[in-house]
């Protein structure tokens, strides 16, 4: 490694996932020791094992404070830092209050006094900060982390704050910030309004599991990409983002959902009920993924979307006793120019049930469709085969079909199904696999 160019050695050391590895490298050789002080990125991680050792019976009290002390010592010695990440390991963050019984502040990483010990010294040169706090210590007291960062890090481009309760009192405008992630933390509506006001240059915004919001509004004219998951049921959700091109929104049952995003081209929407969804026409929308307990109603909110080429549909929990409303006819009335279609297990089951109750309208032609991905359960093999055959007979340009069979289906039945469908429909290229709730899809063949 000593024969490598110094710039490459520095790049490698800057990519280490844990500062402990950086310290170990200093012991290997004089060259690595010298290069270790040139790194631009520092990742400081408190592991579960380190935490347990510090809390073990007989541990000296000073040991509990070493994580913060080591970090402050490291950053003061690294003069060229432009990226800092400090975090507790995920497995430690998931431990319950009863398991940790912890009201100290040794891992309270957004503690104002801790931030004041190092931010003023290096904050001006930082381009990226990521802090993943220890929820057991951070959740019950407000942190001034955001105002402090805005005071000392005027050149920051990317900011991630996780597992804490934030205050926005005294937050300064940060026009250079383009990428913001707030994850599993507490905010109020007025706090989110302050974020809109103080981060006008945001292009990427991730809000994951942010609690406390009742009528949240995102109003950012430069925003391009947004990922927003809302675990509670707010009264209303509003997104005003004229430049937004990609949106992933997961929410439960808002009374009102307003999307004013005319440039949107990629939308992934998961919502329990969409009775009060208000959308302006998406003339640029090319890719659409919809997941809802009332998928039929949700699809109706989009009218006839001729721009959509890629469509994925699913119903999280399909009600076998409900009257099927979703059908291929309705799908193609809404999205007549599809080239790619993915049907999750709930959507496929409802469409198959609709077909079995009334057949398939002979006028349906899906000539633009080139590929289909289907998640099947195969309750009645003859019905499933008949539905596939009838649907594909109306897809003159279809070339690829991928079929994933539920893992509970017996191997003998699955093999029989695969053999039968390949014999009956030999013109297509098929791909096979298995799916199961909560697990990654398992593909067993490529397109053949």
PDB file of N, CA and C in Angstrom, residues 43-44 58 71 133 186 198 217 219 230 238 281 292 314 322 369 377 383 427 438 445:
ATOM      1  N   UNK A  43     -15.763   8.894   9.816  1.00  0.00           N
ATOM      2  CA  UNK A  43     -16.945   8.165  10.261  1.00  0.00           C
ATOM      3  C   UNK A  43     -16.673   7.606  11.656  1.00  0.00           C
ATOM      4  N   UNK A  44     -17.396   8.110  12.636  1.00  0.00           N
ATOM      5  CA  UNK A  44     -17.178   7.726  14.036  1.00  0.00           C
ATOM      6  C   UNK A  44     -18.419   6.982  14.522  1.00  0.00           C
ATOM      7  N   UNK A  58     -18.245  -3.114  36.809  1.00  0.00           N
ATOM      8  CA  UNK A  58     -16.830  -2.930  37.107  1.00  0.00           C
ATOM      9  C   UNK A  58     -16.141  -1.937  36.194  1.00  0.00           C
ATOM     10  N   UNK A  71     -13.849  11.321  19.643  1.00  0.00           N
ATOM     11  CA  UNK A  71     -14.293  12.035  18.447  1.00  0.00           C
ATOM     12  C   UNK A  71     -13.740  13.461  18.424  1.00  0.00           C
ATOM     13  N   UNK A 133     -28.386   9.900  16.286  1.00  0.00           N
ATOM     14  CA  UNK A 133     -28.348   9.990  17.739  1.00  0.00           C
ATOM     15  C   UNK A 133     -28.843   8.698  18.402  1.00  0.00           C
ATOM     16  N   UNK A 186     -38.693  14.344  15.919  1.00  0.00           N
ATOM     17  CA  UNK A 186     -39.894  15.071  16.252  1.00  0.00           C
ATOM     18  C   UNK A 186     -39.822  16.492  15.730  1.00  0.00           C
ATOM     19  N   UNK A 198     -35.832  28.415   5.651  1.00  0.00           N
ATOM     20  CA  UNK A 198     -34.383  28.555   5.848  1.00  0.00           C
ATOM     21  C   UNK A 198     -33.538  27.704   4.906  1.00  0.00           C
ATOM     22  N   UNK A 217     -46.710  20.975   5.407  1.00  0.00           N
ATOM     23  CA  UNK A 217     -46.626  21.518   4.048  1.00  0.00           C
ATOM     24  C   UNK A 217     -45.171  21.619   3.630  1.00  0.00           C
ATOM     25  N   UNK A 219     -43.012  23.453   0.824  1.00  0.00           N
ATOM     26  CA  UNK A 219     -43.115  24.548  -0.138  1.00  0.00           C
ATOM     27  C   UNK A 219     -41.694  24.951  -0.532  1.00  0.00           C
ATOM     28  N   UNK A 230     -44.972   9.156   6.398  1.00  0.00           N
ATOM     29  CA  UNK A 230     -45.701   9.734   7.533  1.00  0.00           C
ATOM     30  C   UNK A 230     -46.413   8.605   8.257  1.00  0.00           C
ATOM     31  N   UNK A 238     -49.665  18.824   2.139  1.00  0.00           N
ATOM     32  CA  UNK A 238     -49.564  19.676   0.956  1.00  0.00           C
ATOM     33  C   UNK A 238     -48.126  19.689   0.468  1.00  0.00           C
ATOM     34  N   UNK A 281     -53.113  18.101 -13.266  1.00  0.00           N
ATOM     35  CA  UNK A 281     -52.736  17.150 -14.318  1.00  0.00           C
ATOM     36  C   UNK A 281     -51.218  16.993 -14.376  1.00  0.00           C
ATOM     37  N   UNK A 292     -52.544   0.990  -2.467  1.00  0.00           N
ATOM     38  CA  UNK A 292     -53.633   1.499  -1.652  1.00  0.00           C
ATOM     39  C   UNK A 292     -54.601   0.375  -1.320  1.00  0.00           C
ATOM     40  N   UNK A 314     -50.496  -2.195  -6.523  1.00  0.00           N
ATOM     41  CA  UNK A 314     -50.664  -3.235  -5.509  1.00  0.00           C
ATOM     42  C   UNK A 314     -51.695  -2.808  -4.476  1.00  0.00           C
ATOM     43  N   UNK A 322     -64.628  -8.913  -0.780  1.00  0.00           N
ATOM     44  CA  UNK A 322     -65.113  -7.675  -1.401  1.00  0.00           C
ATOM     45  C   UNK A 322     -65.389  -7.896  -2.881  1.00  0.00           C
ATOM     46  N   UNK A 369     -47.996  -2.462 -24.798  1.00  0.00           N
ATOM     47  CA  UNK A 369     -47.364  -3.145 -23.671  1.00  0.00           C
ATOM     48  C   UNK A 369     -46.294  -4.119 -24.140  1.00  0.00           C
ATOM     49  N   UNK A 377     -50.514 -16.039  -6.545  1.00  0.00           N
ATOM     50  CA  UNK A 377     -50.694 -17.002  -5.453  1.00  0.00           C
ATOM     51  C   UNK A 377     -51.202 -18.345  -5.960  1.00  0.00           C
ATOM     52  N   UNK A 383     -58.103 -20.969 -13.479  1.00  0.00           N
ATOM     53  CA  UNK A 383     -58.538 -19.576 -13.575  1.00  0.00           C
ATOM     54  C   UNK A 383     -57.354 -18.662 -13.887  1.00  0.00           C
ATOM     55  N   UNK A 427     -44.612 -18.049 -27.581  1.00  0.00           N
ATOM     56  CA  UNK A 427     -44.011 -16.903 -28.291  1.00  0.00           C
ATOM     57  C   UNK A 427     -43.295 -15.931 -27.349  1.00  0.00           C
ATOM     58  N   UNK A 438     -42.301  -9.837   3.159  1.00  0.00           N
ATOM     59  CA  UNK A 438     -41.184  -9.439   3.998  1.00  0.00           C
ATOM     60  C   UNK A 438     -39.829  -9.951   3.565  1.00  0.00           C
ATOM     61  N   UNK A 445     -34.684 -17.932 -12.788  1.00  0.00           N
ATOM     62  CA  UNK A 445     -34.282 -18.018 -14.197  1.00  0.00           C
ATOM     63  C   UNK A 445     -34.270 -16.629 -14.802  1.00  0.00           C
TER      64      UNK A 445
END
